[in-house]
PDB file of C-alpha atoms in Angstrom:
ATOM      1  CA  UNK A  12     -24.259  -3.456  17.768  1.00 35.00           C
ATOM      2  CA  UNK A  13     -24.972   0.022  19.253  1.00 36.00           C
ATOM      3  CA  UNK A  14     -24.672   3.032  17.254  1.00 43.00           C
ATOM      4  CA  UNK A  15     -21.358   4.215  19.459  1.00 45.00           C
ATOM      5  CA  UNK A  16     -19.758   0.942  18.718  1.00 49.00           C
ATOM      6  CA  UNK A  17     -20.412   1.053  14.744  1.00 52.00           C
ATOM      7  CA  UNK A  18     -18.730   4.386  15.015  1.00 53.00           C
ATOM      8  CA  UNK A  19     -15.755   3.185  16.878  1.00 79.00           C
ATOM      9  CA  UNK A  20     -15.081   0.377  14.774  1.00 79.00           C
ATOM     10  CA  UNK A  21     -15.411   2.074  11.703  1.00 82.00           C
ATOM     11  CA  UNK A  22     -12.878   4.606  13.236  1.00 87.00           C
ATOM     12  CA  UNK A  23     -10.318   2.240  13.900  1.00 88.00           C
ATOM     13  CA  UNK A  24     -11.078   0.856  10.540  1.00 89.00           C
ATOM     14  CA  UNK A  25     -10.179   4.474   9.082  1.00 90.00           C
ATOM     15  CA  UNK A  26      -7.350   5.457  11.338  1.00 92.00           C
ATOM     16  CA  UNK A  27      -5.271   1.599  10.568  1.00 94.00           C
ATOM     17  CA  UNK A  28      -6.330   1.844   6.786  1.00 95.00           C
ATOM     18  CA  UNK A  29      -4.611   5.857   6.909  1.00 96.00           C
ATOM     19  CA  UNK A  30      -1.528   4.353   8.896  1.00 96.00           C
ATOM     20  CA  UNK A  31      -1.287   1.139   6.977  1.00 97.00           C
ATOM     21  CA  UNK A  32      -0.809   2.638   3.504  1.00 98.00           C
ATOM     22  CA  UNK A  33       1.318   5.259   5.200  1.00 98.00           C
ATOM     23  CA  UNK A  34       3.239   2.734   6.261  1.00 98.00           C
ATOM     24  CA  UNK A  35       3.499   0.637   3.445  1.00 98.00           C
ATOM     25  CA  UNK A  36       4.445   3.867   1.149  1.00 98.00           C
ATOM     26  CA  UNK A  37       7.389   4.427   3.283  1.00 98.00           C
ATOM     27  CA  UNK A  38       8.549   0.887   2.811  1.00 99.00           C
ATOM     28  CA  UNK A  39       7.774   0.183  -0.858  1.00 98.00           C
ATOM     29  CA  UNK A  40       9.804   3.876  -1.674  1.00 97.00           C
ATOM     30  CA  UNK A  41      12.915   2.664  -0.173  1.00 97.00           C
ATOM     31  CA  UNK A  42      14.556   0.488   2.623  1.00 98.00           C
ATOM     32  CA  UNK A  43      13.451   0.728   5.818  1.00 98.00           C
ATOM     33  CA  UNK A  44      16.078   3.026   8.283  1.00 98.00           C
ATOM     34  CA  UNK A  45      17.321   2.006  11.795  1.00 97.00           C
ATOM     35  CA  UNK A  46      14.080   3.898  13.468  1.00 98.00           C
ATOM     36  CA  UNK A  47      11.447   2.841  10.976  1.00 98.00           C
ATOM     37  CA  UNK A  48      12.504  -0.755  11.929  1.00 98.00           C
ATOM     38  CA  UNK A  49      12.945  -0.533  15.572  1.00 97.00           C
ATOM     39  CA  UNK A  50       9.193   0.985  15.530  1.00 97.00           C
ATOM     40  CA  UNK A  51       7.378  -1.974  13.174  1.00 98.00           C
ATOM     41  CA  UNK A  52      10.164  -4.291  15.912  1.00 98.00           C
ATOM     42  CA  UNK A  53       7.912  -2.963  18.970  1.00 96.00           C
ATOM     43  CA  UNK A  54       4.760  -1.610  16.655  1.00 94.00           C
ATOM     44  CA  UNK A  55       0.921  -2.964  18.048  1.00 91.00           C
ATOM     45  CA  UNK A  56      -2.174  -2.696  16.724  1.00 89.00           C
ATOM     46  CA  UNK A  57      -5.994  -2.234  17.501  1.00 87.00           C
ATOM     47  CA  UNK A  58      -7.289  -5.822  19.156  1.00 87.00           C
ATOM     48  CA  UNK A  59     -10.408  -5.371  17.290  1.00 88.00           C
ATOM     49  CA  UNK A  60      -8.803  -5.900  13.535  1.00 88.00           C
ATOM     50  CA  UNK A  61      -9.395  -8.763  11.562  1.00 89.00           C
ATOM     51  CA  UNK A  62      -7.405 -11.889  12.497  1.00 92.00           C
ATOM     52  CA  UNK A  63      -6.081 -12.171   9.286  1.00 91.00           C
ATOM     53  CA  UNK A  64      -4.529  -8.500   9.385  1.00 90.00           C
ATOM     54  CA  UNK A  65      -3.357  -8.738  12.888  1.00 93.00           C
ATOM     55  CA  UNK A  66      -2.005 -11.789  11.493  1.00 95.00           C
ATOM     56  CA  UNK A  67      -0.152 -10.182   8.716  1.00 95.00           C
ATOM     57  CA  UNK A  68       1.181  -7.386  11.470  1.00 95.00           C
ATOM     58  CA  UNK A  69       2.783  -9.999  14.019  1.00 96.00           C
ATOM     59  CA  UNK A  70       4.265 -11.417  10.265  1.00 97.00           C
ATOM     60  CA  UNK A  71       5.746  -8.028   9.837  1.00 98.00           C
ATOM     61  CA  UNK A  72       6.841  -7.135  13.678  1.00 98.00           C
ATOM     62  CA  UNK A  73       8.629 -10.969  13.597  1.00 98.00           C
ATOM     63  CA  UNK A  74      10.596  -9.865  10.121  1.00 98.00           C
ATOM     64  CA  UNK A  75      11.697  -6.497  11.385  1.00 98.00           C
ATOM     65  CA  UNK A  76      13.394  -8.277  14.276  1.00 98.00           C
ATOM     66  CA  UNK A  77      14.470 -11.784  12.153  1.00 98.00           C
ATOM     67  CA  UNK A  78      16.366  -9.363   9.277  1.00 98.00           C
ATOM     68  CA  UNK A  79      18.775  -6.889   9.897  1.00 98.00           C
ATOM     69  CA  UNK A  80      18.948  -3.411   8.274  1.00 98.00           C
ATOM     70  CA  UNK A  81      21.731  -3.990   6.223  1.00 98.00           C
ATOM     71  CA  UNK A  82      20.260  -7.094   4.812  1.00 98.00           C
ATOM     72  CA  UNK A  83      16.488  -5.571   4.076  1.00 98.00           C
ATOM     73  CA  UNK A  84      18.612  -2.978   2.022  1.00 98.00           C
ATOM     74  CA  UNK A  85      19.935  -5.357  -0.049  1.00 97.00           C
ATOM     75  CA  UNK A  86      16.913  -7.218  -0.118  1.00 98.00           C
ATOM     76  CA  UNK A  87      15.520  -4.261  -1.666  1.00 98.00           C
ATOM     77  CA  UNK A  88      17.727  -3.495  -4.227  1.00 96.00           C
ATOM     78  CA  UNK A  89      16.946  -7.112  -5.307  1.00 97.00           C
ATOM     79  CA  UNK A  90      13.844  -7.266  -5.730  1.00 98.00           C
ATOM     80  CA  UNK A  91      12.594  -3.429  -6.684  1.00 97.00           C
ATOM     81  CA  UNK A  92      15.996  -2.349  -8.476  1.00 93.00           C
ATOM     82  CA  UNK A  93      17.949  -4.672  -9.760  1.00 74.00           C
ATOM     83  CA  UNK A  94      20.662  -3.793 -12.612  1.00 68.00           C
ATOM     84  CA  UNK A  95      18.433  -2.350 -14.983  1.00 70.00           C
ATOM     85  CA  UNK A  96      15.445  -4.333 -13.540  1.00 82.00           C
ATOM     86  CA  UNK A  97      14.416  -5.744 -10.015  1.00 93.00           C
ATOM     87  CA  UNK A  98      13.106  -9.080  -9.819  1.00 97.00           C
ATOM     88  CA  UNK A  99       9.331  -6.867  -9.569  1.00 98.00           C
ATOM     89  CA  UNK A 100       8.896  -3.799 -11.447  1.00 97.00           C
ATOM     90  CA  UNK A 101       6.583  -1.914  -8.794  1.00 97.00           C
ATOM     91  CA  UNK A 102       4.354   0.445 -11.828  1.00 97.00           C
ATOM     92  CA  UNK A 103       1.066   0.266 -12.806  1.00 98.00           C
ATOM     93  CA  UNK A 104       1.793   0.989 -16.177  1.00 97.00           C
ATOM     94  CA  UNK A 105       4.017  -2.105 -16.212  1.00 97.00           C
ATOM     95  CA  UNK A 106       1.187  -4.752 -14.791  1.00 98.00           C
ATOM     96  CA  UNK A 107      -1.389  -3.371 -16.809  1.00 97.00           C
ATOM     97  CA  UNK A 108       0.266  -2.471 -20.359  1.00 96.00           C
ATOM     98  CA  UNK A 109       3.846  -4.156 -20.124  1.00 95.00           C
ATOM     99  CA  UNK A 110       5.425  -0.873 -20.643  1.00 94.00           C
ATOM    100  CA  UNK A 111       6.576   1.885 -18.397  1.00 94.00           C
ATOM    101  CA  UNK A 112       5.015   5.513 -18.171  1.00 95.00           C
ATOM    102  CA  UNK A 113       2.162   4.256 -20.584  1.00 96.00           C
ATOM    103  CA  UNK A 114      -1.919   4.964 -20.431  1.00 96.00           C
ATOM    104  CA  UNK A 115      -2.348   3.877 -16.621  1.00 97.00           C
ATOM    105  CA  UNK A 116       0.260   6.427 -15.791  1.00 97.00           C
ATOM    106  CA  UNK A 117      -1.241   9.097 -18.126  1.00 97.00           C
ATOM    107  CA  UNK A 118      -5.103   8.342 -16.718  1.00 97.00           C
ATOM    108  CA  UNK A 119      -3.421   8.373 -13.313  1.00 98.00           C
ATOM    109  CA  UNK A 120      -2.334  11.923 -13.700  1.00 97.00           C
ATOM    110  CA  UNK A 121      -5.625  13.412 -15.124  1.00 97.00           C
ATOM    111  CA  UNK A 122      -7.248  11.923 -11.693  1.00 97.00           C
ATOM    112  CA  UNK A 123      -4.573  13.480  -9.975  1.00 97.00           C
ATOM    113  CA  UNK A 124      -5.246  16.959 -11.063  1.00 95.00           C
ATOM    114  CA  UNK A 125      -8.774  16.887 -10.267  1.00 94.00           C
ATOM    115  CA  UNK A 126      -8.008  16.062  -6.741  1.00 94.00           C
ATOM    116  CA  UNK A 127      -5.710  18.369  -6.495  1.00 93.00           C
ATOM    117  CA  UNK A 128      -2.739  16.081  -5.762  1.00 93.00           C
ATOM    118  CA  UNK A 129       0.627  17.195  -7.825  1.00 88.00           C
ATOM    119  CA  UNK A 130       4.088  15.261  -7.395  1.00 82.00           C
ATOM    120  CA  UNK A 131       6.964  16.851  -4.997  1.00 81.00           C
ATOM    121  CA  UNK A 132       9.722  18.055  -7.034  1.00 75.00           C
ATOM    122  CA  UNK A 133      12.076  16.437  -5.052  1.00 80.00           C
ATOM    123  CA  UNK A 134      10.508  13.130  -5.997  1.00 81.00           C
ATOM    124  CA  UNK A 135      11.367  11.472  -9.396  1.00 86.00           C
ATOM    125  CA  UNK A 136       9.623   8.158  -9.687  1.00 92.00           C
ATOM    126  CA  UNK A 137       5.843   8.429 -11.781  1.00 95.00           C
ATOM    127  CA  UNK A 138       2.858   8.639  -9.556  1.00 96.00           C
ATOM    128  CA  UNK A 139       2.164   5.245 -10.564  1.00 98.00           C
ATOM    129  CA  UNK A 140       4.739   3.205  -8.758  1.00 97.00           C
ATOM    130  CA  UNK A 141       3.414   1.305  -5.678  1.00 98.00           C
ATOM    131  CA  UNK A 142       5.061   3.372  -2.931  1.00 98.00           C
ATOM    132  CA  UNK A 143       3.295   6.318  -4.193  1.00 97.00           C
ATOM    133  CA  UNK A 144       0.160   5.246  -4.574  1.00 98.00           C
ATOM    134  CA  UNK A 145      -0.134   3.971  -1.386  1.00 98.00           C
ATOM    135  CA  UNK A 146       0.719   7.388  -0.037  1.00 97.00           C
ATOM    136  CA  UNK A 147      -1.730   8.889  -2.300  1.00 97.00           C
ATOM    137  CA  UNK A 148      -4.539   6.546  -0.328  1.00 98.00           C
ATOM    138  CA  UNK A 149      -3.447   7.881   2.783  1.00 97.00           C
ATOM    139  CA  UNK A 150      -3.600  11.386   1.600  1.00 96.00           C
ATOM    140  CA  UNK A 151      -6.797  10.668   0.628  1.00 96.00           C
ATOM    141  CA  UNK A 152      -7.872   8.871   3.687  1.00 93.00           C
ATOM    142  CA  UNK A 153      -7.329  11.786   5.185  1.00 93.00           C
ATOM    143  CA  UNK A 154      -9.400  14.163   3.342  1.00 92.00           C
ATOM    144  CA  UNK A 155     -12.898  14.788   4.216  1.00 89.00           C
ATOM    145  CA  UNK A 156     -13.810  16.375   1.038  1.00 91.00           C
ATOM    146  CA  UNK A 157     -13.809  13.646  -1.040  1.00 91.00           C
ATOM    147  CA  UNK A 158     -16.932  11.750  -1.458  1.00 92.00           C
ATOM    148  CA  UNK A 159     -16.673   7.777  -0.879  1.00 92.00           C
ATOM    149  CA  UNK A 160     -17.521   7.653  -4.388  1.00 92.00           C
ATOM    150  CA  UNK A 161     -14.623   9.480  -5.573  1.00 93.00           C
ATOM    151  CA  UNK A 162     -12.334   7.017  -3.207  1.00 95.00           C
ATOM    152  CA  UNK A 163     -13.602   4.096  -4.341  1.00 95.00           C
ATOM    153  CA  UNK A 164     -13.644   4.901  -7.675  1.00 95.00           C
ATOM    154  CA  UNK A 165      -9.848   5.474  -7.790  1.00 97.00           C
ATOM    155  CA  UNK A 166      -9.233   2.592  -5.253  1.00 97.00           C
ATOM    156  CA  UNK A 167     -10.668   0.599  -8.357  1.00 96.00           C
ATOM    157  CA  UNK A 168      -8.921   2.119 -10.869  1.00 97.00           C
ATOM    158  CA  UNK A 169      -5.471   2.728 -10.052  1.00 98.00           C
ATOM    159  CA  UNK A 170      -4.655  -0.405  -7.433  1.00 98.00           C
ATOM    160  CA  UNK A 171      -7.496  -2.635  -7.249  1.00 97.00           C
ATOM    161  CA  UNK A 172      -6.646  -3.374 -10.881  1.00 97.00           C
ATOM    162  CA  UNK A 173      -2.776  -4.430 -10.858  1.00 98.00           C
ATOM    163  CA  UNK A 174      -1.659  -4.420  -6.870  1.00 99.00           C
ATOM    164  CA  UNK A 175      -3.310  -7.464  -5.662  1.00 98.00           C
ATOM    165  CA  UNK A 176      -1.180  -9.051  -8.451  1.00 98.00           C
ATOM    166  CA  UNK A 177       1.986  -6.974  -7.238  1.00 98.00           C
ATOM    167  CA  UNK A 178       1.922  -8.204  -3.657  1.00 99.00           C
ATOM    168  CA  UNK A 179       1.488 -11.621  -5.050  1.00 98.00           C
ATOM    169  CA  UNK A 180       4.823 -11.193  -7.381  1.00 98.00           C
ATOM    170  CA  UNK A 181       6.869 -10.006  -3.966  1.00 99.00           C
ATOM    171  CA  UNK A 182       5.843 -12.751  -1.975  1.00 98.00           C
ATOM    172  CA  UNK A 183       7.287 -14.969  -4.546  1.00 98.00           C
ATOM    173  CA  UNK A 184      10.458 -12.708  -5.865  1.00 98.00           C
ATOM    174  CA  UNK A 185      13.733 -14.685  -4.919  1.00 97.00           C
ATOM    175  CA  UNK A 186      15.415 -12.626  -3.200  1.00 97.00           C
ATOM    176  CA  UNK A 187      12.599 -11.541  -0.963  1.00 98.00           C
ATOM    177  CA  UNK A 188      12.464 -12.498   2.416  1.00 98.00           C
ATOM    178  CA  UNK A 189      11.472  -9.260   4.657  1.00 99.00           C
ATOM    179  CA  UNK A 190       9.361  -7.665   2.218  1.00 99.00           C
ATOM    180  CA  UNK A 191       7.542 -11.403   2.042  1.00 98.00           C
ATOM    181  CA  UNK A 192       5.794  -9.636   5.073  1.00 98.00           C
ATOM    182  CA  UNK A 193       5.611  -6.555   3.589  1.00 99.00           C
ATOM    183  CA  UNK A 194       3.218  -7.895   0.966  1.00 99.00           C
ATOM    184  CA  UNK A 195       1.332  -9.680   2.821  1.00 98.00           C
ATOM    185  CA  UNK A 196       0.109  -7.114   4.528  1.00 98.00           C
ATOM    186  CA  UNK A 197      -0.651  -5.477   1.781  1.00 98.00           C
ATOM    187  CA  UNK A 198      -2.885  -8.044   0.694  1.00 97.00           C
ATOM    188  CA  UNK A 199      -4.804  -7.798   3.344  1.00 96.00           C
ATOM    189  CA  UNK A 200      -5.254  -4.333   3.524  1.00 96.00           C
ATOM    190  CA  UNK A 201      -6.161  -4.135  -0.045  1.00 97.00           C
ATOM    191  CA  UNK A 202      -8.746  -7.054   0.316  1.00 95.00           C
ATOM    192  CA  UNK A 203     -10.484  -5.309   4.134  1.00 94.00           C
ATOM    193  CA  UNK A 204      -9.936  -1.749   1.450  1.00 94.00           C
ATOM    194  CA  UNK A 205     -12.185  -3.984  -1.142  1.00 94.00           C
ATOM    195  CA  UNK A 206     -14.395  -5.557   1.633  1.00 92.00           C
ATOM    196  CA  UNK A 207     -15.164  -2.302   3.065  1.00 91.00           C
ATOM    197  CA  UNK A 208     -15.826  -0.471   0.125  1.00 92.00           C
ATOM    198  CA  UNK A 209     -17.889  -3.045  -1.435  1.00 89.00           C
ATOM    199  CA  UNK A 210     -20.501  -2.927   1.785  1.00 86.00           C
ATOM    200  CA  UNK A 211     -19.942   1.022   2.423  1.00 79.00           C
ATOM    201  CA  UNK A 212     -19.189   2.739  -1.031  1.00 62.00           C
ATOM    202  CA  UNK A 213     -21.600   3.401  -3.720  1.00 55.00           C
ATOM    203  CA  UNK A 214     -19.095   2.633  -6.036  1.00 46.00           C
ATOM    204  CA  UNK A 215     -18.741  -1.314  -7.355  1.00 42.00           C
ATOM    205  CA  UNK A 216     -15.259  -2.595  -6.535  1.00 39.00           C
ATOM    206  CA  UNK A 217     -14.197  -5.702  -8.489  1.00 34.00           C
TER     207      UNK A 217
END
């Protein structure tokens, strides 16, 4: 493979991984709305992905045009919210301590701060539900002044440890039908996230 190619595919690999948690931020922090699901019902992708992540994207593109928006919003409320309690409880602090707003949430926030990443006001879930830190990965994607290091070293930390484990818990929630898709991308992304980072980062990813 040519230098010029090895740079293209690694920036495709970059620019999906960016738009992939940005994507998956927006649909793990609430339902999707009629324009976020008429673009994943037309959305396309790179040709040169991974078969199992185009895959998981044709999954996603068929479920934004089998369920309607009502529907996904109740689907939602299911399985992330609940009456009290969804049918998956989408915080780090719950998958690795049981408890909400525990030591995952607290170590969390000391990374945070050194990265210079603080929490909207407007925003009132912790930093360490799902939603949000998949957008923190995509601000971080974004950010050429973090060493791959650094990236992989909170990749590992903060959702290599608990979200395979979450995706796996949505695809098999009850009520879940849409966000069955939803998760499965997110498996995959997490595992070509892992793949990459174990071949490219100096960091070891488990």
């Amino acid at each position: 493979m040519t230098n010029t190619a090895t740079q293209t595919a690694k920036d495709v690999f970059l620019k999906t991984r960016t738009d992939t948690y940005a994507l998956l931020a927006a649909l793990l922090n609430q339902a999707p709305d009629a324009d976020l699901l008429s673009q994943l019902q037309h959305i396309e992708w790179h040709a040169s992905l991974p078969q199992r992540l185009i895959n998981a994207w044709i999954g996603l593109r068929n479920a934004a045009n089998t369920y309607p928006e009502h529907l996904i919003e109740k689907e939602f409320q299911s399985v992330f919210v609940g009456l009290g309690q969804g049918e998956v409880v989408p915080y780090a602090s719950w998958y690795l301590e049981g408890l909400l707003m525990a030591l995952p949430l607290a170590r969390l926030r000391l990374d945070l701060i050194k990265l210079g990443i603080t929490r909207r006001a407007e925003v009132h879930e912790p930093e360490d539900h799902a939603g949000l830190l998949c957008q923190t990965m995509a601000l971080l994607g974004q950010r050429s002044d973090i060493p791959l290091q650094e990236y992989a070293r909170f990749f590992d930390a903060h959702l290599a440890s608990w979200m395979f484990d979450f995706f796996i818990d949505v695809q098999k929630a009850p009520h879940a039908g849409f966000y069955r898709s939803v998760a499965e991308l997110g498996l995959f992304l997490l595992e070509w996230e892992q793949n990459y980072l174990s071949e490219h980062g100096p960091a070891k990813v488990h």
